Coordinates of N, CA, C and O in Angstrom, one line a residue:
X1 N -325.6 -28.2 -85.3 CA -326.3 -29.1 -84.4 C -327.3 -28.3 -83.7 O -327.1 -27.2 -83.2
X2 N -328.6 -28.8 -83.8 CA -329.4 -28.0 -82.7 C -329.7 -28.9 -81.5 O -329.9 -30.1 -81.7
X3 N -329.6 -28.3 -80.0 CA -329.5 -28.6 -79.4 C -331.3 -29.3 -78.9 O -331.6 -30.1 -78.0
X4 N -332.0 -28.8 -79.7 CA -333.3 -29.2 -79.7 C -333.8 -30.5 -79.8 O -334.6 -31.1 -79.0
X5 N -332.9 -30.8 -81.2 CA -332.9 -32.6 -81.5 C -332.7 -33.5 -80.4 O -333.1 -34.7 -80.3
X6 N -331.9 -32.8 -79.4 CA -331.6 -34.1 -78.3 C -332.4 -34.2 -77.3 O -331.9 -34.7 -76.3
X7 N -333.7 -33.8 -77.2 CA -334.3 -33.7 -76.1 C -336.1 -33.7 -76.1 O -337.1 -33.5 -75.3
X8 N -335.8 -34.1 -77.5 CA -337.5 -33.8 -78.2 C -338.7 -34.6 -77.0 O -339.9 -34.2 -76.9
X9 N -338.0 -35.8 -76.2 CA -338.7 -36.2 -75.2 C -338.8 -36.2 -73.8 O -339.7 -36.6 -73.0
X10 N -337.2 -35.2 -73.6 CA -337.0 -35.1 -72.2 C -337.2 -33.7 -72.0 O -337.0 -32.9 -72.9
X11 N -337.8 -33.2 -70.3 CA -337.8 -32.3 -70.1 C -336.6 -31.2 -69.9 O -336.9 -30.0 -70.1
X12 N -335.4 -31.7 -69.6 CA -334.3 -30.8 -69.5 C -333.3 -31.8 -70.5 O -333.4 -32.9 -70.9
X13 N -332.3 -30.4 -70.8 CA -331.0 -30.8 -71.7 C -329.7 -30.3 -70.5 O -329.7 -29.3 -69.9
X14 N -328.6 -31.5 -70.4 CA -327.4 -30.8 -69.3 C -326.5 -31.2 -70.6 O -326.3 -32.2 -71.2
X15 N -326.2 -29.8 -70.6 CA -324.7 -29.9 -71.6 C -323.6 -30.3 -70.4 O -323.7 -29.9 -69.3
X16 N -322.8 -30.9 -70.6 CA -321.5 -31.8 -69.7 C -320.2 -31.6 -70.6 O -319.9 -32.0 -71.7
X17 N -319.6 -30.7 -69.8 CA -318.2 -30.3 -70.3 C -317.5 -31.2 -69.5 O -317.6 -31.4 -68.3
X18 N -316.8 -31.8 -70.2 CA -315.4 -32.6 -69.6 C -314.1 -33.2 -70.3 O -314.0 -33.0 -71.5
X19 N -313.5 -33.6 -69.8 CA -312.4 -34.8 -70.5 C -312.0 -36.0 -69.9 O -312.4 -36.5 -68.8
X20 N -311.1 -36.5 -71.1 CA -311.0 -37.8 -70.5 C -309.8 -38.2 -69.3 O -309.8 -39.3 -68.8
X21 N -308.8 -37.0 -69.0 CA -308.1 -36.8 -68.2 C -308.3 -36.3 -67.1 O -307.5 -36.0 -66.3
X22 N -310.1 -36.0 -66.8 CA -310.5 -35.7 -65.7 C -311.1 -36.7 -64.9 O -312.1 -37.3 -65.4
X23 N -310.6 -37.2 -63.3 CA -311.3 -38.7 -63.4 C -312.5 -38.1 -62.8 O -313.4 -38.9 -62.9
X24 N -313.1 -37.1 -62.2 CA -314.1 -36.5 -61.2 C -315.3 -36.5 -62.8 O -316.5 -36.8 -62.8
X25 N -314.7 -36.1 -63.8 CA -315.5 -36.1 -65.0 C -316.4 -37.7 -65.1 O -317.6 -38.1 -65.0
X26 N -315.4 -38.1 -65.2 CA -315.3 -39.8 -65.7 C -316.7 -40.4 -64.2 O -317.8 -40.7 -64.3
X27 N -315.7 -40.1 -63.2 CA -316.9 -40.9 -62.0 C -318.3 -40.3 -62.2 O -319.2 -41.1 -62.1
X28 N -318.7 -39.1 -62.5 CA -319.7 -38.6 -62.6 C -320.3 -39.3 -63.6 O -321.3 -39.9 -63.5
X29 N -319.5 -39.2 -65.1 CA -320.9 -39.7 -66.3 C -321.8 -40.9 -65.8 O -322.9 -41.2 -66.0
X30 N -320.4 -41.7 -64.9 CA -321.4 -43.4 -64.6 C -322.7 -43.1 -64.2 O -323.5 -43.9 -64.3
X31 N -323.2 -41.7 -63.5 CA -324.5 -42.0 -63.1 C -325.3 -41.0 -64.6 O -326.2 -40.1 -64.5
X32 N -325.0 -41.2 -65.1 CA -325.8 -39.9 -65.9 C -327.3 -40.9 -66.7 O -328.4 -40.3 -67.1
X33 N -327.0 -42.5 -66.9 CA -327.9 -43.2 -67.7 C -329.2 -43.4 -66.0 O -330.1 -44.2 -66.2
X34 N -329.1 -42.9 -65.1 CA -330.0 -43.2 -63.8 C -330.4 -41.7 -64.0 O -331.4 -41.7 -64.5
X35 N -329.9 -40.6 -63.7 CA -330.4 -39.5 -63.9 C -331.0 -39.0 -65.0 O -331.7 -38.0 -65.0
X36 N -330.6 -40.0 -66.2 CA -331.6 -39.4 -67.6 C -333.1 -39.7 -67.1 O -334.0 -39.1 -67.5
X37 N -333.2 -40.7 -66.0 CA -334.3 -42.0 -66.3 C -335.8 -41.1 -64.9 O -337.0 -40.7 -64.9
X38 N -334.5 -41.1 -64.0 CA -334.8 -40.3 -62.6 C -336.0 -39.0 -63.0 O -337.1 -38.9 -62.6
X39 N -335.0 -38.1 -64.0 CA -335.2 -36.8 -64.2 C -335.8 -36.6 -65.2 O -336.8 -35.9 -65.0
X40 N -335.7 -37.0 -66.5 CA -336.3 -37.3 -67.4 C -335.5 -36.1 -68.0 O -335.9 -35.0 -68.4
X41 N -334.4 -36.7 -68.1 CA -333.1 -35.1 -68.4 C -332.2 -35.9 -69.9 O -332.0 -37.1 -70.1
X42 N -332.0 -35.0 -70.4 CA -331.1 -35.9 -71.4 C -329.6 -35.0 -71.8 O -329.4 -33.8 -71.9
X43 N -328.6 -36.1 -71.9 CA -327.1 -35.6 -71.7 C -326.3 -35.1 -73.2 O -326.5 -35.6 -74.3
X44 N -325.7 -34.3 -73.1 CA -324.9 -33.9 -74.6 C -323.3 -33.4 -73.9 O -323.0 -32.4 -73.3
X45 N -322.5 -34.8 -74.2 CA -321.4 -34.6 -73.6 C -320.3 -34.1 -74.1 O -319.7 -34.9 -74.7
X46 N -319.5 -32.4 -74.1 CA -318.4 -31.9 -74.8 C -317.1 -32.1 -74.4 O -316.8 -31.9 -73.2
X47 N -316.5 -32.5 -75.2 CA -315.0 -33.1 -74.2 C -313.9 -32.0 -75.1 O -313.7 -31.9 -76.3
X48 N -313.3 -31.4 -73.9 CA -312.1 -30.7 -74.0 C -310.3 -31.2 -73.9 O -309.3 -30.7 -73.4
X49 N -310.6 -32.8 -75.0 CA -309.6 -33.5 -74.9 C -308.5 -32.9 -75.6 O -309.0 -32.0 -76.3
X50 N -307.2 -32.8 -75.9 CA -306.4 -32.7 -76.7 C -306.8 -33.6 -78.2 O -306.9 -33.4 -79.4
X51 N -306.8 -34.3 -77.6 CA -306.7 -35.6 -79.3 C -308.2 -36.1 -79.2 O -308.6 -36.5 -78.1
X52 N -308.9 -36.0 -80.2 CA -310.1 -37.1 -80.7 C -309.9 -38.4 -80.9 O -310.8 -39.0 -81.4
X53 N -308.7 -38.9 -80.6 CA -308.6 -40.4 -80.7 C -309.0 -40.8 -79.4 O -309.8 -41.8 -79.4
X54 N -308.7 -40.1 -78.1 CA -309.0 -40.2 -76.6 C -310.0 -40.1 -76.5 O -310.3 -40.7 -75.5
X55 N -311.2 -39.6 -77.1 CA -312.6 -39.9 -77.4 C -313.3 -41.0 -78.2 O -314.5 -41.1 -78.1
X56 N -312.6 -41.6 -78.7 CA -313.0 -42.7 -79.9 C -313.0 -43.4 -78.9 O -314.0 -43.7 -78.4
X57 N -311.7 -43.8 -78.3 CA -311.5 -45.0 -77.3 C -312.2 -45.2 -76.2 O -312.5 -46.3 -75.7
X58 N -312.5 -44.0 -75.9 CA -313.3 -43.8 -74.4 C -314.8 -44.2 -75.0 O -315.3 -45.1 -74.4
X59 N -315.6 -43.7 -76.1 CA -316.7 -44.3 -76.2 C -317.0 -45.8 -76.8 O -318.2 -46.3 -76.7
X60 N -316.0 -46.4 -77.4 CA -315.9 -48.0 -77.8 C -315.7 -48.5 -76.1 O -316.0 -49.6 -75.8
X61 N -315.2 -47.7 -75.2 CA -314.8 -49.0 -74.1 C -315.7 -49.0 -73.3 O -315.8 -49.9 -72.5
X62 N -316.9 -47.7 -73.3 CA -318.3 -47.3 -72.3 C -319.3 -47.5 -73.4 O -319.5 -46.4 -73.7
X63 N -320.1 -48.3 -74.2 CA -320.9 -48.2 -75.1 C -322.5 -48.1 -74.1 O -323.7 -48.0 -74.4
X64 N -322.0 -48.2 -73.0 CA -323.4 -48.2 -71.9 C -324.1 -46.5 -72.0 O -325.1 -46.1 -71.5
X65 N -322.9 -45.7 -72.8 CA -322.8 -44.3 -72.5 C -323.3 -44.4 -74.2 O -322.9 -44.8 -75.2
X66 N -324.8 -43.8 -73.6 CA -325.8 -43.7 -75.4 C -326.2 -42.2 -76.0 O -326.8 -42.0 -77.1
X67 N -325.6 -41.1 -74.8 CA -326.2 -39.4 -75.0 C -324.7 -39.5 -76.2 O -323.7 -40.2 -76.3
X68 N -325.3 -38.3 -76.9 CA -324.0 -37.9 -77.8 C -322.8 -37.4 -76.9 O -323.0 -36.6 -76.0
X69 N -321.6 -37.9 -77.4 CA -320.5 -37.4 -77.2 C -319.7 -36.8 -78.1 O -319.5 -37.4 -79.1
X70 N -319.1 -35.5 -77.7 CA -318.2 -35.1 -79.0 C -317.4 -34.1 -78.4 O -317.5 -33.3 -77.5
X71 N -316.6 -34.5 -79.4 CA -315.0 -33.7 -79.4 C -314.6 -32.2 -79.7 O -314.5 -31.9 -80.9
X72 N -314.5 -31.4 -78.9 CA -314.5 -30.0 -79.1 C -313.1 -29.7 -79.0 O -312.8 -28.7 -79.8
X73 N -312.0 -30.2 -78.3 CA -310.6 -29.7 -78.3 C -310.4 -28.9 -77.3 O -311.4 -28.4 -76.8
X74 N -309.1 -28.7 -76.7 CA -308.9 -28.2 -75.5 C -309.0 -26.1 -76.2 O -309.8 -25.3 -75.7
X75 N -308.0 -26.0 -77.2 CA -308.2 -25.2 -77.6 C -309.4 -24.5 -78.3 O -309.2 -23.4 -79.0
X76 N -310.5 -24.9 -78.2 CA -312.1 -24.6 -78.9 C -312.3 -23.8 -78.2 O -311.9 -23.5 -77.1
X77 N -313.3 -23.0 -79.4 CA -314.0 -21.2 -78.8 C -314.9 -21.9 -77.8 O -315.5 -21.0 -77.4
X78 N -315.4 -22.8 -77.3 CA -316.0 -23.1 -76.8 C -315.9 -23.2 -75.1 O -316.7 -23.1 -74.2
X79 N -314.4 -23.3 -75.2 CA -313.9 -22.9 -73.7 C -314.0 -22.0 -73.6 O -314.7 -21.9 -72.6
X80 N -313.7 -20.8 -74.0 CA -314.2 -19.4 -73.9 C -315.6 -19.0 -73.9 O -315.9 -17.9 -73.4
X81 N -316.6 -19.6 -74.3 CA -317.7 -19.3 -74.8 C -318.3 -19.6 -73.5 O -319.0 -18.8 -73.0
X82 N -318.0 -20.7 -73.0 CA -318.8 -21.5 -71.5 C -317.8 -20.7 -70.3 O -318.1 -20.5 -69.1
X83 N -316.8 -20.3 -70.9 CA -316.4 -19.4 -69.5 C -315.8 -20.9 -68.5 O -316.0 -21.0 -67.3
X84 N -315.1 -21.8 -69.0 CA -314.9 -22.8 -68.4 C -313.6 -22.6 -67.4 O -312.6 -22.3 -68.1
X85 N -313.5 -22.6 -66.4 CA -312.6 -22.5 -65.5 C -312.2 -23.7 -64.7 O -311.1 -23.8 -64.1
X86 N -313.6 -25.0 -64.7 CA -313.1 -26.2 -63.9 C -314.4 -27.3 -64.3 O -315.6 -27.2 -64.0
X87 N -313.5 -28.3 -65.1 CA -314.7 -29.5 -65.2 C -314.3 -30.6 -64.0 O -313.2 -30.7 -63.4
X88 N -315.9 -31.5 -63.9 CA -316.7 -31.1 -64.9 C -317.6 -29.7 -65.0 O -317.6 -29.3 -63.8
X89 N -318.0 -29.1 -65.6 CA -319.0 -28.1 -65.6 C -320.6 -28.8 -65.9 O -320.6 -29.8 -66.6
X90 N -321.5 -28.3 -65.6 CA -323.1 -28.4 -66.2 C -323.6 -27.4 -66.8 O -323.6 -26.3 -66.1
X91 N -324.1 -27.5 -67.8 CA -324.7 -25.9 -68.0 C -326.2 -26.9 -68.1 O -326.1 -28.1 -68.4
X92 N -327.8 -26.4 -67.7 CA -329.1 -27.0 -67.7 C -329.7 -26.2 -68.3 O -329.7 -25.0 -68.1
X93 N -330.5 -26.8 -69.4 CA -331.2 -26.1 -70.3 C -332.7 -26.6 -70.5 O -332.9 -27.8 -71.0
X94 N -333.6 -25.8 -70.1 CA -334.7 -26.3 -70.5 C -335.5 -26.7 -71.2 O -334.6 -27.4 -71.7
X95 N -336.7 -27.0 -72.1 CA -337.2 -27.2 -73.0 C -337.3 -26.0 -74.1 O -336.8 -26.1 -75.2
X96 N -337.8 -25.3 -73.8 CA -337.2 -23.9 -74.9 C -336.1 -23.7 -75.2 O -336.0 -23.3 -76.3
X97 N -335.0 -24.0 -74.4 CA -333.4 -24.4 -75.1 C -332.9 -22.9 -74.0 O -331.9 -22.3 -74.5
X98 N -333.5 -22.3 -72.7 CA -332.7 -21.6 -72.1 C -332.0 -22.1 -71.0 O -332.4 -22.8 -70.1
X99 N -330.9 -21.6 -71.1 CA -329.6 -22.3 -70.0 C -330.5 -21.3 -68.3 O -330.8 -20.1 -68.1
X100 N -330.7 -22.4 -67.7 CA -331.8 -22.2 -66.3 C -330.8 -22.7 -65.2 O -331.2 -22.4 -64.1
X101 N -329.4 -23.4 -65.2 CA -328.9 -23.4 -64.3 C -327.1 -24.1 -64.9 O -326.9 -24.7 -66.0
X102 N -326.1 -23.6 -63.9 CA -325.0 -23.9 -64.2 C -324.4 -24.5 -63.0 O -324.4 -23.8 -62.0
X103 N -324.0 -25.5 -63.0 CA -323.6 -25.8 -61.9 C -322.5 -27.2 -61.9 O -322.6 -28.1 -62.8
X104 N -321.2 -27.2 -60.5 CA -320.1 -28.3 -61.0 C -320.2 -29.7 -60.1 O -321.2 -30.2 -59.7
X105 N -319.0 -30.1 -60.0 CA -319.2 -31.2 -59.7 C -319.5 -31.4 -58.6 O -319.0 -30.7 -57.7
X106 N -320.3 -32.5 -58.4 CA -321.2 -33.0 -57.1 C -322.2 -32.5 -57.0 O -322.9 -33.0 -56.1
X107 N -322.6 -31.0 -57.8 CA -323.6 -30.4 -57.6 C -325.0 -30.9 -58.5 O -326.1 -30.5 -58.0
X108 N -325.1 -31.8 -59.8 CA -325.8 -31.9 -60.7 C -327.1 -32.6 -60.1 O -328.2 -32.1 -60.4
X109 N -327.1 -33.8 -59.3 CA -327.8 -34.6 -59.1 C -329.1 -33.3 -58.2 O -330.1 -32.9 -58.8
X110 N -328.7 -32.8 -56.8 CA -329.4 -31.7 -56.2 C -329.8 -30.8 -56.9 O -330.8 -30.3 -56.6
X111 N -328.9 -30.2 -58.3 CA -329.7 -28.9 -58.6 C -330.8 -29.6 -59.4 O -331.9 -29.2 -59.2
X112 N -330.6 -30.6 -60.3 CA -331.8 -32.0 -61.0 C -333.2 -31.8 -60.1 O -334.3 -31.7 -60.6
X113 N -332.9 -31.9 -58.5 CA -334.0 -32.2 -58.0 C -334.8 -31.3 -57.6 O -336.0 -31.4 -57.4
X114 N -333.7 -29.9 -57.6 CA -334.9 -29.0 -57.2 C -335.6 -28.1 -58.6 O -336.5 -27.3 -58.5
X115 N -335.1 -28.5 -59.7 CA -335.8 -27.5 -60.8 C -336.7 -28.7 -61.4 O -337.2 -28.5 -62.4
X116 N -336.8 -30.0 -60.8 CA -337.9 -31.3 -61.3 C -339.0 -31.0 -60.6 O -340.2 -31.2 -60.7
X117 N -338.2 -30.3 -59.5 CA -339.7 -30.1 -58.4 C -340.2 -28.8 -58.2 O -341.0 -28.5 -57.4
X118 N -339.6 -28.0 -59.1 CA -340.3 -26.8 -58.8 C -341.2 -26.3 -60.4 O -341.5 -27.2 -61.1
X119 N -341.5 -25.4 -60.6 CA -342.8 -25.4 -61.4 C -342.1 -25.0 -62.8 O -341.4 -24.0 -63.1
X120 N -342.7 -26.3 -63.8 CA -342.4 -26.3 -65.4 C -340.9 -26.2 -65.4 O -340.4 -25.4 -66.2
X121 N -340.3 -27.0 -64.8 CA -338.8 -26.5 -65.0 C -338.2 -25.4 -64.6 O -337.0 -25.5 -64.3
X122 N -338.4 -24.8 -64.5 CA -337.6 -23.7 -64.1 C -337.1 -23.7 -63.2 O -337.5 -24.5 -62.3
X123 N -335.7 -22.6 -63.2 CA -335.1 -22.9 -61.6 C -335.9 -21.7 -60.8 O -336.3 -20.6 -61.2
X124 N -335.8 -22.4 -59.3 CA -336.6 -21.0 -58.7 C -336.3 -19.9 -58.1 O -337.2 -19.2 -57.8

């Protein structure tokens, strides 16, 4: 997967670590189709479910939810690799594809606003 493909029009990529047994995960995605639009940010959602069926279901019952979602497993190098300690997590990546900010829950929408407003993306 390059992380490139998902963003060819938007200025930032937020990778979204979560699951489906997180509800703080869950309340957050609802705003993420306002924040693509807001920010002009686009979403790539990793879920740390036990089972891939808990992801099948979850995206037939939200089809309002259009960024890719996919299934990484609780046990994935990927939890180690992000250093995940507490979802949801954000990692923010800019148009060059460098991670410019990390940040958790409740925090996404404010750190959104200040690297939209500050110069070319970047955080300051």
């Amino acid at each position: 997967i390059n992380i490139k493909d998902y963003y060819s029009t938007r200025n930032l990529l937020v990778i979204d670590l979560w699951a489906t047994w997180c509800a703080p995960c869950i309340a957050e995605m609802k705003s993420f189709n306002d924040l693509r639009d807001k920010y002009n940010v686009e979403f790539y959602s990793i879920s740390f479910d036990e089972d891939i069926s808990r992801i099948s279901k979850f995206t037939k019952k939200n089809k309002k939810y259009t960024w890719p979602i996919v299934f990484a497993g609780r046990r994935s190098a990927l939890w180690d690799y992000f250093r995940v300690r507490q979802i949801p997590a954000y990692y923010i990546l800019n148009n060059k594809g460098i991670v410019i900010s990390k940040v958790f829950r409740n925090e996404l929408e404010a750190e959104l606003k200040i690297i939209t407003t500050s110069n070319n993306g970047e955080h300051p």
